[in-house]
């Protein structure tokens, strides 16, 4: 049985740079330097999250909200505790 962590994010496309930008409710805000067209924002989100968590791009899967700003991301091979610890270091 493989482990997977789930993360709720709110994407803000067309930002000046790609970065985490705090939280709103139970979602982490992710600003992306990519437009929300032709899947570019989704690809940028997957790329950023894979680098941030140190996993391959194929381990980062959008399981909900592919065409929405509110997304649910699953990161295969990462435990929820590891995810929360990594985010706590970055987001305050």
XYZ file of N, CA and C in Angstrom:
276
model
N 0.839 -1.195 0.000
C 0.000 0.000 0.000
C 0.878 1.250 0.000
N 0.699 2.092 -0.984
C 1.517 3.293 -1.088
C 0.892 4.424 -0.275
N 1.736 5.327 0.167
C 1.250 6.470 0.926
C 1.035 7.646 -0.020
N 0.074 8.457 0.319
C -0.200 9.653 -0.484
C -0.783 10.725 0.425
N -0.317 11.944 0.248
C -0.822 13.080 1.008
C -1.727 13.900 0.105
N -2.759 14.471 0.680
C -3.675 15.321 -0.083
C -3.533 16.752 0.396
N -3.641 17.657 -0.556
C -3.453 19.071 -0.288
C -4.517 19.853 -1.036
N -5.189 20.761 -0.334
C -6.162 21.648 -0.979
C -5.458 22.958 -1.268
N -5.524 23.378 -2.531
C -4.896 24.642 -2.893
C -5.876 25.535 -3.640
N -5.626 26.819 -3.543
C -6.367 27.816 -4.331
C -5.340 28.457 -5.226
N -5.530 28.329 -6.515
C -4.575 28.808 -7.500
C -4.941 30.215 -7.948
N -3.936 31.070 -8.011
C -4.100 32.416 -8.556
C -3.154 32.519 -9.748
N -3.699 32.412 -10.971
C -2.841 32.468 -12.169
C -2.411 33.894 -12.493
N -1.478 34.023 -13.423
C -0.975 35.304 -13.920
C -0.323 36.159 -12.835
N 0.289 35.518 -11.850
C 0.988 36.256 -10.792
C 2.366 36.673 -11.295
N 3.005 37.558 -10.567
C 4.337 38.002 -10.948
C 5.351 36.868 -10.854
N 5.234 36.046 -9.797
C 6.111 34.887 -9.666
C 5.357 33.734 -9.022
N 5.888 32.553 -9.198
C 5.258 31.352 -8.647
C 5.743 31.169 -7.216
N 4.762 31.136 -6.273
C 5.119 31.008 -4.863
C 3.878 30.686 -4.038
N 4.120 30.142 -2.837
C 3.047 30.012 -1.870
C 2.793 31.387 -1.287
N 1.530 31.672 -0.988
C 1.183 33.005 -0.529
C 0.199 32.950 0.632
N 0.479 32.106 1.629
C -0.388 32.023 2.790
C -1.506 31.025 2.619
N -2.597 31.265 3.344
C -3.731 30.345 3.269
C -5.033 31.120 3.390
N -6.087 30.490 2.874
C -7.450 31.022 2.988
C -8.322 29.858 3.418
N -8.837 29.926 4.610
C -9.635 28.820 5.126
C -8.786 27.571 5.237
N -9.228 26.492 4.623
C -8.464 25.247 4.674
C -7.630 25.023 3.413
N -7.466 26.070 2.591
C -6.697 25.960 1.354
C -5.393 26.751 1.453
N -4.355 26.217 0.811
C -3.094 26.924 0.683
C -3.165 27.723 -0.619
N -2.772 28.992 -0.575
C -2.811 29.845 -1.761
C -1.503 29.670 -2.529
N -1.632 29.352 -3.813
C -0.481 29.174 -4.692
C -0.601 30.145 -5.855
N 0.287 31.114 -5.897
C 0.324 32.074 -7.008
C 1.200 31.477 -8.100
N 0.706 31.552 -9.332
C 1.421 30.957 -10.459
C 1.735 31.991 -11.527
N 2.948 31.950 -12.024
C 3.361 32.813 -13.122
C 3.044 32.103 -14.436
N 1.782 31.758 -14.616
C 1.312 31.068 -15.819
C -0.157 31.414 -16.014
N -0.590 31.519 -17.265
C -1.993 31.822 -17.517
C -2.884 30.602 -17.303
N -4.147 30.864 -17.032
C -5.117 29.778 -16.826
C -5.734 29.401 -18.159
N -4.904 28.997 -19.101
C -5.413 28.582 -20.399
C -4.582 27.423 -20.929
N -5.258 26.527 -21.616
C -4.616 25.370 -22.235
C -3.822 24.528 -21.247
N -4.238 24.504 -19.990
C -3.587 23.661 -18.986
C -2.242 24.165 -18.490
N -1.872 25.374 -18.860
C -0.560 25.900 -18.447
C -0.459 26.105 -16.947
N -1.524 26.595 -16.318
C -1.498 26.808 -14.867
C -1.402 25.473 -14.139
N -2.126 24.464 -14.614
C -2.042 23.139 -13.989
C -0.636 22.569 -14.111
N -0.035 22.695 -15.276
C 1.326 22.188 -15.488
C 2.321 22.929 -14.592
N 2.149 24.246 -14.464
C 3.040 25.035 -13.600
C 2.864 24.643 -12.140
N 1.629 24.372 -11.728
C 1.374 23.958 -10.346
C 2.028 22.616 -10.057
N 1.876 21.663 -10.965
C 2.485 20.336 -10.783
C 4.001 20.462 -10.720
N 4.577 21.241 -11.605
C 6.037 21.441 -11.631
C 6.525 22.057 -10.320
N 5.862 23.121 -9.873
C 6.269 23.802 -8.638
C 6.157 22.873 -7.433
N 5.016 22.181 -7.310
C 4.811 21.298 -6.157
C 5.784 20.130 -6.164
N 6.110 19.584 -7.325
C 7.065 18.473 -7.373
C 8.444 18.933 -6.925
N 8.867 20.110 -7.345
C 10.166 20.634 -6.892
C 10.144 20.960 -5.402
N 9.059 21.585 -4.934
C 8.964 21.990 -3.534
C 9.027 20.788 -2.592
N 8.300 19.724 -2.931
C 8.251 18.547 -2.058
C 9.310 17.507 -2.399
N 10.091 17.727 -3.443
C 11.175 16.819 -3.789
C 10.700 15.469 -4.303
N 9.638 15.478 -5.094
C 9.118 14.246 -5.697
C 9.073 14.426 -7.208
N 8.868 13.339 -7.932
C 8.774 13.443 -9.388
C 7.449 14.092 -9.783
N 7.412 14.636 -10.988
C 6.175 15.260 -11.472
C 5.041 14.252 -11.553
N 5.355 13.007 -11.861
C 4.308 11.992 -11.968
C 3.705 11.644 -10.613
N 4.378 12.022 -9.517
C 3.862 11.760 -8.178
C 2.853 12.818 -7.735
N 2.773 13.922 -8.460
C 1.846 15.011 -8.137
C 0.662 14.917 -9.100
N -0.529 14.635 -8.543
C -1.711 14.396 -9.371
C -2.840 15.326 -8.929
N -3.448 16.002 -9.891
C -4.626 16.827 -9.600
C -5.822 15.882 -9.615
N -6.401 15.646 -8.438
C -7.520 14.695 -8.355
C -8.873 15.396 -8.293
N -8.865 16.708 -8.156
C -10.118 17.457 -8.133
C -9.897 18.896 -8.528
N -10.812 19.455 -9.309
C -10.760 20.869 -9.665
C -9.812 21.204 -10.793
N -9.672 20.315 -11.741
C -8.741 20.561 -12.839
C -9.057 21.839 -13.600
N -10.330 22.202 -13.693
C -10.727 23.414 -14.416
C -11.208 24.510 -13.460
N -10.768 24.443 -12.210
C -11.197 25.391 -11.191
C -9.969 25.974 -10.499
N -10.161 27.078 -9.816
C -9.069 27.636 -9.003
C -8.882 26.844 -7.712
N -9.915 26.144 -7.295
C -9.869 25.330 -6.078
C -9.520 23.904 -6.483
N -8.344 23.447 -6.086
C -7.866 22.140 -6.527
C -7.538 21.250 -5.336
N -7.653 19.951 -5.562
C -7.201 18.967 -4.590
C -6.068 18.208 -5.262
N -4.920 18.234 -4.624
C -3.712 17.632 -5.164
C -3.342 16.427 -4.302
N -2.982 15.344 -4.951
C -2.486 14.162 -4.242
C -1.008 14.020 -4.579
N -0.203 13.837 -3.535
C 1.237 13.665 -3.721
C 1.593 12.269 -3.252
N 1.872 11.401 -4.202
C 2.151 9.993 -3.932
C 3.557 9.870 -3.351
N 3.671 9.051 -2.307
C 4.972 8.821 -1.682
C 5.286 9.791 -0.564
N 4.331 10.627 -0.206
C 4.532 11.611 0.853
C 3.432 11.426 1.887
N 3.798 11.419 3.151
C 2.807 11.288 4.223
C 2.280 12.663 4.595
N 1.051 12.703 5.132
C 0.444 13.979 5.525
C 1.309 14.731 6.533
N 1.923 14.017 7.462
C 2.778 14.664 8.455
C 3.969 15.351 7.810
N 4.578 14.690 6.826
C 5.715 15.285 6.113
C 5.273 16.517 5.336
N 4.118 16.431 4.712
C 3.575 17.545 3.949
C 3.337 18.749 4.853
N 2.700 18.509 5.985
C 2.391 19.607 6.909
C 3.661 20.229 7.478
N 4.652 19.412 7.784
C 5.913 19.921 8.318
C 6.620 20.810 7.296
N 6.660 20.356 6.066
C 7.314 21.118 4.999
C 6.601 22.453 4.748
N 5.276 22.420 4.744
C 4.505 23.639 4.525
C 4.636 24.603 5.711
N 4.688 24.076 6.924
C 4.782 24.927 8.104
C 6.090 25.723 8.095
N 7.139 25.156 7.535
C 8.417 25.866 7.446
C 8.319 27.046 6.490
N 7.467 26.924 5.482
C 7.383 27.903 4.400
C 6.250 28.913 4.565
N 5.112 28.452 5.081
C 3.907 29.283 5.137
C 3.610 29.644 6.587
N 3.380 30.884 6.819
C 3.069 31.325 8.182
C 1.826 32.161 8.164
